[in-house]
Amino acid sequence: MSWKRRQSWRLHPFEEKLRRSRIAMKQCRSMNLWKPHLPLQQRPWQKPQRKSPGRRGRRYRGCRTIWPRCLEARPGVPVTSRISPRCLRRVWNASRAEMSGPYPLMESLLRRLTEGNETVRIEVFGGSMTVGSECCMEQCKMNEGQCAWPTLFGAYLQETFPNSVQLLSYARGGCNLECAETEMVVAQKSANVPVDWIILDFSQNGWGGQDHKLEELIRICHLFLPQTLVLLIYNRDMGSFSHTSRDDKALKILRGVAEHYKLPMLNYENAMEEFSRRGGSQSTMWPRNVQPTAWPDWAYRHPRWAGHAFYADMLAEWVNQQLALLETTPTEARLPLAQLPRPQLRKPKDVTVDEGWIPPLRRHSQQNIEYNAELCLFPLTTHLARNPESHTPLQSPGGQWRLFEDRRNKPGWIVTEKNDTLFFNVSFSGKPKLALQYLRSYEHLGTAEVTIHSPYVWHCKQLGGQGSGKRVWKLPGLWPPRVSITVGATFAVKETSNVSAAEAMGKSEAMVALRLVDGPKFKLLSVISC
């Protein structure tokens, strides 16, 4: 056998392609044509496991992974796994199966990043998984924020585009899409600069109690941030064995909204299933007990650090794909991107309904469904447990209600005695509305009574009409589902209220009082009025 024939067996076709691309990259760097890409944790590629050489040369096996042992003893972000590049390409393609493109707002954002003339701001909204709960356990020297996927993804961006990226995470444990509406509105109220990119990750905590909640949030985002990119990430409880009807319903809602509003959507479940089909170990990312049945019998409710690294890599790979498309776009095609309006932040005085924008997905909906949302779009008073203002009470007069963290990063006004009342001063506009958020769980919680001291007569849809026409309601904290989550109650003025008399009396101020009436404990998270 000749030496040249033996030499042709030495490199796998992919390795030969990689060698040539490295040579081309060196040439591009010398000519200042090289563009930076986000660094995946799999880069530089580790040598994959191979079969023995045969007539067709060396081949990759399935997506085999080798995780470092002693990971928990290491500080900092660990290296992920050794996965063959061919398998990874199929995994990432599976995550983008829901996308159709193109996405001009993303292309415009990347163009500004590559130019390096301004700072791009990203906001992430999600629940406890997005926060990073349980991603680093007993012996781990990293805290939850360090190993969470938003931190990893932000580090990728900042490494590639130094001093050009600012990523803020508004994720909160036990928060679903419904409570995130308030998070987003309050965040934009206190902001001075617009957001370029919003990422929504609520598949584990839920996309709101009603089908229209996601569309409602998208339209609210457009109301305040008309030129901001919104990315949806679909996921499910990967600790369970298979898809459920609840997952099917959530995926159907996300697909419909993404297609209608032309939003990018990444499917984490597709990527994980493709990874498992090709030999990857899902249990290393989302551990379970030996004989899992249903939560809370799983070993972990949330994924470990490896699942978060996989999440961050999935996002980085999509950004890299969009960067590659931008690089190959002809110069004349880039001109429309430069002419796109820059992101803008509308304050209450500037907010108007965009009549020429995409109509609502539901035919029976009104064009301005965002104004009919059951939340305060333009808050006048905000009392937030996680960010109290100077006028926010830290405890009740008797000291039984106190603002503190009973669990890490989960503050609230908490009471365990029934003989004390907590008061909040609030202000109302011409169309008064009051929004409360509190914790509901399956154990160790009771019921609180809320009283609104104002001349108006109120009603609340979330409480099923209980107390309609009155000013006193009961907020139940205990419920059967074995999950702990933030829920909201929005109070609006009834049409039969003597509003004119109240306005004549100059009653724009009011007081909200809460006290524990049943059970061992109650936890309040926010009081907002408008």
Tab-separated table of C-alpha atoms in Angstrom, residues 42-441:
chain	number	residue	atom	x	y	z
A	42	GLN	CA	-17.352	22.711	23.639
A	43	ARG	CA	-14.808	24.858	21.795
A	44	PRO	CA	-12.074	24.112	20.931
A	45	TRP	CA	-13.441	20.726	19.897
A	46	GLN	CA	-12.152	17.775	21.886
A	47	LYS	CA	-11.185	14.726	19.874
A	48	PRO	CA	-14.352	12.607	19.642
A	49	GLN	CA	-14.471	8.892	20.274
A	50	ARG	CA	-14.081	6.913	17.056
A	51	LYS	CA	-14.575	3.460	15.702
A	52	SER	CA	-11.585	1.573	14.406
A	53	PRO	CA	-10.505	2.619	10.878
A	54	GLY	CA	-12.221	0.855	8.027
A	55	ARG	CA	-12.665	1.281	4.331
A	56	ARG	CA	-14.795	4.352	4.865
A	57	GLY	CA	-12.361	5.875	7.322
A	58	ARG	CA	-12.959	6.841	10.924
A	59	ARG	CA	-16.499	7.544	12.064
A	60	TYR	CA	-18.047	9.228	15.054
A	61	ARG	CA	-20.151	7.285	17.476
A	62	GLY	CA	-23.198	8.754	19.135
A	63	CYS	CA	-23.252	11.896	21.278
A	64	ARG	CA	-21.014	10.489	23.995
A	65	THR	CA	-20.279	12.800	26.894
A	66	ILE	CA	-17.516	12.743	29.495
A	67	TRP	CA	-18.275	14.902	32.523
A	68	PRO	CA	-15.499	16.008	34.877
A	69	ARG	CA	-15.582	14.174	38.240
A	70	CYS	CA	-14.965	16.596	41.201
A	71	LEU	CA	-16.943	19.342	39.459
A	72	GLU	CA	-18.559	20.483	42.705
A	73	ALA	CA	-15.145	21.242	44.190
A	74	ARG	CA	-14.198	23.624	41.387
A	75	PRO	CA	-14.904	27.345	41.516
A	76	GLY	CA	-15.880	29.180	38.369
A	77	VAL	CA	-17.648	27.974	35.259
A	78	PRO	CA	-16.641	24.397	34.378
A	79	VAL	CA	-15.960	23.014	30.926
A	80	THR	CA	-19.009	21.192	29.636
A	81	SER	CA	-18.612	17.893	27.821
A	82	ARG	CA	-16.786	16.340	24.923
A	83	ILE	CA	-19.421	15.950	22.247
A	84	SER	CA	-18.733	15.155	18.633
A	85	PRO	CA	-19.307	18.217	16.397
A	86	ARG	CA	-21.519	16.286	13.968
A	87	CYS	CA	-23.895	15.321	16.772
A	88	LEU	CA	-23.918	18.855	18.124
A	89	ARG	CA	-24.869	20.245	14.741
A	90	ARG	CA	-27.929	17.994	14.665
A	91	VAL	CA	-28.788	18.860	18.266
A	92	TRP	CA	-28.706	22.601	17.624
A	93	ASN	CA	-30.657	22.211	14.381
A	94	ALA	CA	-33.341	20.400	16.388
A	95	SER	CA	-33.548	23.330	18.815
A	96	ARG	CA	-34.241	25.679	15.888
A	97	ALA	CA	-36.922	23.516	14.264
A	98	GLU	CA	-39.654	26.017	15.245
A	99	MET	CA	-37.930	28.962	13.537
A	100	SER	CA	-38.686	30.272	10.086
A	101	GLY	CA	-36.914	33.658	9.964
A	102	PRO	CA	-35.593	36.058	8.896
A	103	TYR	CA	-35.537	38.228	12.031
A	104	PRO	CA	-34.586	41.815	11.117
A	105	LEU	CA	-34.485	42.981	14.749
A	106	MET	CA	-31.912	40.289	15.574
A	107	GLU	CA	-29.832	41.153	12.517
A	108	SER	CA	-29.943	44.834	13.442
A	109	LEU	CA	-28.897	44.022	17.021
A	110	LEU	CA	-25.927	41.944	15.840
A	111	ARG	CA	-24.911	44.636	13.372
A	112	ARG	CA	-24.707	47.145	16.232
A	113	LEU	CA	-22.757	44.648	18.324
A	114	THR	CA	-20.182	43.974	15.626
A	115	GLU	CA	-19.727	47.693	15.048
A	116	GLY	CA	-19.082	48.114	18.777
A	117	ASN	CA	-20.417	51.663	18.929
A	118	GLU	CA	-23.078	51.146	21.601
A	119	THR	CA	-24.134	48.919	24.480
A	120	VAL	CA	-26.771	46.262	23.836
A	121	ARG	CA	-29.062	45.576	26.802
A	122	ILE	CA	-30.706	42.199	27.380
A	123	GLU	CA	-33.365	41.313	29.968
A	124	VAL	CA	-34.279	37.752	30.966
A	125	PHE	CA	-37.595	36.859	32.612
A	126	GLY	CA	-38.320	33.447	34.082
A	127	GLY	CA	-38.837	31.358	37.197
A	128	SER	CA	-36.676	29.462	39.662
A	129	MET	CA	-34.942	27.403	36.967
A	130	THR	CA	-33.883	30.604	35.200
A	131	VAL	CA	-32.566	31.892	38.527
A	132	GLY	CA	-30.400	28.762	38.771
A	133	SER	CA	-32.037	26.927	41.681
A	134	GLU	CA	-30.297	23.604	42.439
A	135	CYS	CA	-27.833	24.039	39.570
A	136	CYS	CA	-24.933	23.693	42.004
A	137	MET	CA	-25.493	21.522	45.066
A	138	GLU	CA	-23.811	20.648	48.375
A	139	GLN	CA	-20.055	20.867	47.749
A	140	CYS	CA	-20.239	23.379	44.921
A	141	LYS	CA	-18.350	26.635	45.394
A	142	MET	CA	-20.465	28.476	42.824
A	143	ASN	CA	-23.692	30.137	43.864
A	144	GLU	CA	-26.945	29.800	41.958
A	145	GLY	CA	-26.420	32.970	39.976
A	146	GLN	CA	-23.007	31.893	38.669
A	147	CYS	CA	-24.083	28.585	37.151
A	148	ALA	CA	-27.478	29.763	35.827
A	149	TRP	CA	-27.762	29.871	32.050
A	150	PRO	CA	-28.347	33.676	31.846
A	151	THR	CA	-24.990	34.234	33.575
A	152	LEU	CA	-23.209	31.765	31.282
A	153	PHE	CA	-24.785	33.219	28.149
A	154	GLY	CA	-23.993	36.753	29.293
A	155	ALA	CA	-20.364	35.713	29.850
A	156	TYR	CA	-20.200	34.366	26.277
A	157	LEU	CA	-21.471	37.657	24.888
A	158	GLN	CA	-19.198	39.801	27.036
A	159	GLU	CA	-16.174	37.717	26.096
A	160	THR	CA	-16.914	38.143	22.407
A	161	PHE	CA	-18.072	41.764	22.582
A	162	PRO	CA	-16.265	43.378	25.560
A	163	ASN	CA	-17.963	46.414	27.105
A	164	SER	CA	-20.828	46.137	24.602
A	165	VAL	CA	-23.309	43.847	26.395
A	166	GLN	CA	-25.331	44.316	29.572
A	167	LEU	CA	-27.524	41.373	30.638
A	168	LEU	CA	-30.009	41.739	33.504
A	169	SER	CA	-31.981	38.815	34.898
A	170	TYR	CA	-35.421	39.560	36.365
A	171	ALA	CA	-36.119	35.870	36.953
A	172	ARG	CA	-37.773	35.067	40.261
A	173	GLY	CA	-38.484	31.762	41.942
A	174	GLY	CA	-42.121	30.693	41.783
A	175	CYS	CA	-42.925	33.292	39.115
A	176	ASN	CA	-44.898	32.330	36.019
A	177	LEU	CA	-45.713	34.456	32.988
A	178	GLU	CA	-48.660	36.090	34.720
A	179	CYS	CA	-46.560	37.540	37.533
A	180	ALA	CA	-43.804	38.442	35.046
A	181	GLU	CA	-46.158	40.943	33.403
A	182	THR	CA	-45.889	43.062	36.527
A	183	GLU	CA	-42.112	42.488	36.638
A	184	MET	CA	-41.737	43.797	33.099
A	185	VAL	CA	-43.949	46.851	33.614
A	186	VAL	CA	-42.169	47.854	36.839
A	187	ALA	CA	-38.753	47.308	35.218
A	188	GLN	CA	-39.605	49.638	32.330
A	189	LYS	CA	-41.062	52.224	34.708
A	190	SER	CA	-37.717	52.606	36.489
A	191	ALA	CA	-35.591	52.290	33.314
A	192	ASN	CA	-33.898	55.234	31.642
A	193	VAL	CA	-32.688	53.434	28.504
A	194	PRO	CA	-34.498	50.995	26.187
A	195	VAL	CA	-33.962	47.239	26.127
A	196	ASP	CA	-32.679	45.648	22.922
A	197	TRP	CA	-33.578	42.015	23.632
A	198	ILE	CA	-36.057	40.298	25.974
A	199	ILE	CA	-35.825	36.528	26.605
A	200	LEU	CA	-38.834	34.681	28.082
A	201	ASP	CA	-38.330	31.288	29.782
A	202	PHE	CA	-41.469	30.149	31.631
A	203	SER	CA	-42.124	26.605	30.447
A	204	GLN	CA	-41.462	25.052	33.842
A	205	ASN	CA	-43.519	27.518	35.906
A	206	GLY	CA	-46.200	28.010	33.263
A	207	TRP	CA	-47.171	30.519	30.588
A	208	GLY	CA	-50.008	32.037	32.622
A	209	GLY	CA	-53.341	30.663	33.711
A	210	GLN	CA	-55.070	31.592	30.445
A	211	ASP	CA	-54.216	31.046	26.789
A	212	HIS	CA	-54.084	34.739	25.931
A	213	LYS	CA	-51.530	35.720	28.604
A	214	LEU	CA	-48.499	35.253	26.356
A	215	GLU	CA	-50.019	37.324	23.554
A	216	GLU	CA	-50.996	39.940	26.113
A	217	LEU	CA	-47.393	40.209	27.322
A	218	ILE	CA	-46.048	40.437	23.751
A	219	ARG	CA	-48.398	43.327	23.011
A	220	ILE	CA	-47.476	45.054	26.281
A	221	CYS	CA	-43.799	44.747	25.336
A	222	HIS	CA	-44.565	46.370	21.986
A	223	LEU	CA	-46.487	49.111	23.763
A	224	PHE	CA	-43.443	50.202	25.799
A	225	LEU	CA	-40.619	48.844	23.595
A	226	PRO	CA	-41.786	48.849	19.950
A	227	GLN	CA	-38.358	47.994	18.457
A	228	THR	CA	-37.256	45.355	20.985
A	229	LEU	CA	-36.565	41.740	20.012
A	230	VAL	CA	-38.484	39.100	22.020
A	231	LEU	CA	-37.214	35.497	22.091
A	232	LEU	CA	-39.314	32.569	23.383
A	233	ILE	CA	-37.707	29.435	24.840
A	234	TYR	CA	-39.815	26.293	25.131
A	235	ASN	CA	-38.945	23.704	27.752
A	236	ARG	CA	-40.743	21.228	29.970
A	237	ASP	CA	-40.092	19.363	33.225
A	238	MET	CA	-37.360	17.122	31.827
A	239	GLY	CA	-37.416	15.149	35.082
A	240	SER	CA	-40.639	13.535	33.889
A	241	PHE	CA	-40.482	10.698	31.401
A	242	SER	CA	-42.494	12.068	28.513
A	243	HIS	CA	-44.598	14.829	27.046
A	244	THR	CA	-47.935	15.523	28.771
A	245	SER	CA	-51.132	17.194	27.612
A	246	ARG	CA	-50.055	20.279	29.572
A	247	ASP	CA	-46.817	20.392	27.562
A	248	ASP	CA	-48.746	19.977	24.296
A	249	LYS	CA	-50.994	22.896	25.195
A	250	ALA	CA	-48.071	25.162	26.134
A	251	LEU	CA	-46.167	24.280	22.957
A	252	LYS	CA	-49.242	24.961	20.821
A	253	ILE	CA	-49.660	28.402	22.404
A	254	LEU	CA	-45.998	29.290	21.890
A	255	ARG	CA	-45.990	28.122	18.284
A	256	GLY	CA	-49.097	30.119	17.472
A	257	VAL	CA	-47.795	33.333	19.039
A	258	ALA	CA	-44.306	32.922	17.538
A	259	GLU	CA	-45.694	32.401	14.026
A	260	HIS	CA	-48.257	35.199	14.276
A	261	TYR	CA	-45.863	37.834	15.627
A	262	LYS	CA	-42.797	36.488	13.733
A	263	LEU	CA	-40.804	35.875	16.922
A	264	PRO	CA	-37.792	33.547	17.197
A	265	MET	CA	-38.397	30.463	19.336
A	266	LEU	CA	-35.895	27.889	20.617
A	267	ASN	CA	-37.050	24.397	21.623
A	268	TYR	CA	-34.916	23.000	24.453
A	269	GLU	CA	-36.952	19.788	24.574
A	270	ASN	CA	-36.188	19.017	20.910
A	271	ALA	CA	-32.486	19.555	21.516
A	272	MET	CA	-32.458	17.309	24.589
A	273	GLU	CA	-34.371	14.525	22.823
A	274	GLU	CA	-31.982	14.659	19.865
A	275	PHE	CA	-29.071	14.609	22.296
A	276	SER	CA	-30.511	11.509	24.019
A	277	ARG	CA	-31.232	9.727	20.721
A	278	ARG	CA	-27.585	10.044	19.791
A	279	GLY	CA	-26.275	8.499	22.982
A	280	GLY	CA	-26.154	11.515	25.296
A	281	SER	CA	-26.986	11.078	28.967
A	282	GLN	CA	-29.964	13.203	29.964
A	283	SER	CA	-29.688	12.238	33.646
A	284	THR	CA	-26.399	14.124	33.980
A	285	MET	CA	-28.264	17.320	33.149
A	286	TRP	CA	-31.517	16.601	34.984
A	287	PRO	CA	-30.936	13.935	37.698
A	288	ARG	CA	-33.756	11.786	39.083
A	289	ASN	CA	-34.190	9.167	41.773
A	290	VAL	CA	-33.623	5.518	40.917
A	291	GLN	CA	-37.374	4.935	40.682
A	292	PRO	CA	-38.931	8.302	39.839
A	293	THR	CA	-42.703	8.546	39.784
A	294	ALA	CA	-43.886	12.127	40.084
A	295	TRP	CA	-42.739	15.305	41.729
A	296	PRO	CA	-41.699	15.746	44.560
A	297	ASP	CA	-40.186	12.233	44.330
A	298	TRP	CA	-37.662	13.393	41.731
A	299	ALA	CA	-34.133	13.812	42.953
A	300	TYR	CA	-34.166	17.420	41.737
A	301	ARG	CA	-36.916	19.733	40.599
A	302	HIS	CA	-34.446	21.727	38.474
A	303	PRO	CA	-31.516	20.869	36.165
A	304	ARG	CA	-27.915	20.777	37.341
A	305	TRP	CA	-25.135	23.009	35.976
A	306	ALA	CA	-24.783	20.825	32.862
A	307	GLY	CA	-28.380	21.517	31.843
A	308	HIS	CA	-27.758	25.250	32.207
A	309	ALA	CA	-24.540	24.993	30.165
A	310	PHE	CA	-26.524	23.176	27.463
A	311	TYR	CA	-29.093	25.993	27.562
A	312	ALA	CA	-26.425	28.684	27.202
A	313	ASP	CA	-24.729	26.783	24.356
A	314	MET	CA	-28.053	26.480	22.543
A	315	LEU	CA	-28.518	30.252	22.676
A	316	ALA	CA	-24.907	30.942	21.709
A	317	GLU	CA	-25.132	28.604	18.734
A	318	TRP	CA	-28.229	30.406	17.463
A	319	VAL	CA	-26.449	33.762	17.797
A	320	ASN	CA	-23.481	32.304	15.907
A	321	GLN	CA	-25.798	31.131	13.147
A	322	GLN	CA	-27.310	34.606	12.890
A	323	LEU	CA	-23.817	36.140	12.847
A	324	ALA	CA	-22.828	33.828	9.999
A	325	LEU	CA	-25.933	34.861	8.039
A	326	LEU	CA	-25.137	38.511	8.657
A	327	GLU	CA	-21.569	38.062	7.414
A	328	THR	CA	-22.772	36.516	4.156
A	329	THR	CA	-25.434	39.181	3.578
A	330	PRO	CA	-24.557	41.435	0.617
A	331	THR	CA	-23.797	45.061	1.411
A	332	GLU	CA	-26.867	46.353	-0.418
A	333	ALA	CA	-29.066	44.036	1.672
A	334	ARG	CA	-27.602	45.439	4.904
A	335	LEU	CA	-28.762	48.966	4.167
A	336	PRO	CA	-32.365	48.309	5.317
A	337	LEU	CA	-30.957	47.035	8.636
A	338	ALA	CA	-29.120	50.310	9.171
A	339	GLN	CA	-32.351	52.183	8.482
A	340	LEU	CA	-34.377	50.270	11.097
A	341	PRO	CA	-35.397	52.498	14.036
A	342	ARG	CA	-33.234	52.095	17.124
A	343	PRO	CA	-34.842	50.589	20.250
A	344	GLN	CA	-36.908	53.142	22.100
A	345	LEU	CA	-38.485	53.276	25.545
A	346	ARG	CA	-41.920	54.831	25.776
A	347	LYS	CA	-42.898	56.469	29.026
A	348	PRO	CA	-46.593	56.723	30.045
A	349	LYS	CA	-47.034	60.163	28.466
A	350	ASP	CA	-45.695	58.848	25.130
A	351	VAL	CA	-47.541	55.520	24.997
A	352	THR	CA	-50.055	55.130	22.188
A	353	VAL	CA	-51.618	52.077	20.577
A	354	ASP	CA	-49.927	51.207	17.282
A	355	GLU	CA	-52.965	50.782	15.040
A	356	GLY	CA	-50.817	49.674	12.108
A	357	TRP	CA	-49.151	46.832	14.005
A	358	ILE	CA	-50.063	43.138	13.821
A	359	PRO	CA	-53.709	42.537	14.863
A	360	PRO	CA	-54.411	40.210	17.809
A	361	LEU	CA	-54.223	36.493	17.191
A	362	ARG	CA	-57.692	35.862	18.560
A	363	ARG	CA	-60.337	37.230	16.208
A	364	HIS	CA	-62.765	38.167	18.952
A	365	SER	CA	-60.094	40.235	20.741
A	366	GLN	CA	-60.033	43.977	20.548
A	367	GLN	CA	-57.082	45.728	18.961
A	368	ASN	CA	-56.073	47.283	22.285
A	369	ILE	CA	-56.178	44.150	24.450
A	370	GLU	CA	-53.022	45.394	26.170
A	371	TYR	CA	-55.069	48.159	27.792
A	372	ASN	CA	-57.559	45.598	29.107
A	373	ALA	CA	-54.868	43.550	30.864
A	374	GLU	CA	-55.526	42.705	34.483
A	375	LEU	CA	-52.521	44.615	35.792
A	376	CYS	CA	-51.348	48.173	36.311
A	377	LEU	CA	-49.751	49.344	33.068
A	378	PHE	CA	-48.819	52.743	34.533
A	379	PRO	CA	-48.157	52.259	38.268
A	380	LEU	CA	-48.493	55.228	40.601
A	381	THR	CA	-47.472	53.400	43.785
A	382	THR	CA	-45.187	50.364	43.971
A	383	HIS	CA	-44.409	48.425	47.144
A	384	LEU	CA	-42.089	45.565	46.114
A	385	ALA	CA	-40.575	43.137	48.603
A	386	ARG	CA	-37.472	42.614	46.451
A	387	ASN	CA	-36.948	46.360	45.923
A	388	PRO	CA	-38.656	48.431	48.660
A	389	GLU	CA	-38.847	52.190	48.208
A	390	SER	CA	-38.471	54.837	50.898
A	391	HIS	CA	-42.230	54.958	51.558
A	392	THR	CA	-42.569	51.150	51.735
A	393	PRO	CA	-43.288	49.770	55.245
A	394	LEU	CA	-40.708	47.263	56.493
A	395	GLN	CA	-42.971	45.935	59.251
A	396	SER	CA	-46.414	46.367	60.775
A	397	PRO	CA	-47.075	48.628	63.800
A	398	GLY	CA	-47.130	45.600	66.096
A	399	GLY	CA	-44.047	44.032	64.521
A	400	GLN	CA	-45.722	40.722	63.582
A	401	TRP	CA	-45.541	41.446	59.839
A	402	ARG	CA	-41.885	41.774	58.778
A	403	LEU	CA	-40.124	42.147	55.439
A	404	PHE	CA	-37.406	39.466	55.231
A	405	GLU	CA	-36.235	36.374	53.299
A	406	ASP	CA	-37.597	33.107	54.658
A	407	ARG	CA	-35.842	31.435	51.714
A	408	ARG	CA	-32.777	32.609	49.853
A	409	ASN	CA	-33.524	35.412	47.361
A	410	LYS	CA	-37.258	35.181	48.108
A	411	PRO	CA	-38.209	38.172	50.288
A	412	GLY	CA	-41.722	39.048	51.348
A	413	TRP	CA	-43.874	40.503	54.101
A	414	ILE	CA	-44.402	37.485	56.344
A	415	VAL	CA	-46.705	37.087	59.334
A	416	THR	CA	-47.273	34.154	61.707
A	417	GLU	CA	-49.607	35.826	64.238
A	418	LYS	CA	-53.273	36.782	63.847
A	419	ASN	CA	-53.377	39.895	66.011
A	420	ASP	CA	-51.574	42.452	63.835
A	421	THR	CA	-52.371	44.435	60.661
A	422	LEU	CA	-50.044	45.662	57.908
A	423	PHE	CA	-50.894	48.971	56.178
A	424	PHE	CA	-49.899	50.326	52.742
A	425	ASN	CA	-50.587	53.843	51.462
A	426	VAL	CA	-51.486	53.889	47.752
A	427	SER	CA	-52.501	56.435	45.105
A	428	PHE	CA	-55.154	55.999	42.405
A	429	SER	CA	-55.731	57.551	38.987
A	430	GLY	CA	-59.044	58.350	37.303
A	431	LYS	CA	-59.488	54.595	36.646
A	432	PRO	CA	-58.406	53.057	39.964
A	433	LYS	CA	-56.847	49.614	40.023
A	434	LEU	CA	-54.993	47.671	42.720
A	435	ALA	CA	-52.761	44.617	42.135
A	436	LEU	CA	-51.476	42.289	44.866
A	437	GLN	CA	-49.048	39.378	44.557
A	438	TYR	CA	-48.727	36.690	47.206
A	439	LEU	CA	-47.421	33.156	47.642
A	440	ARG	CA	-49.552	30.033	47.242
A	441	SER	CA	-48.214	26.647	48.285
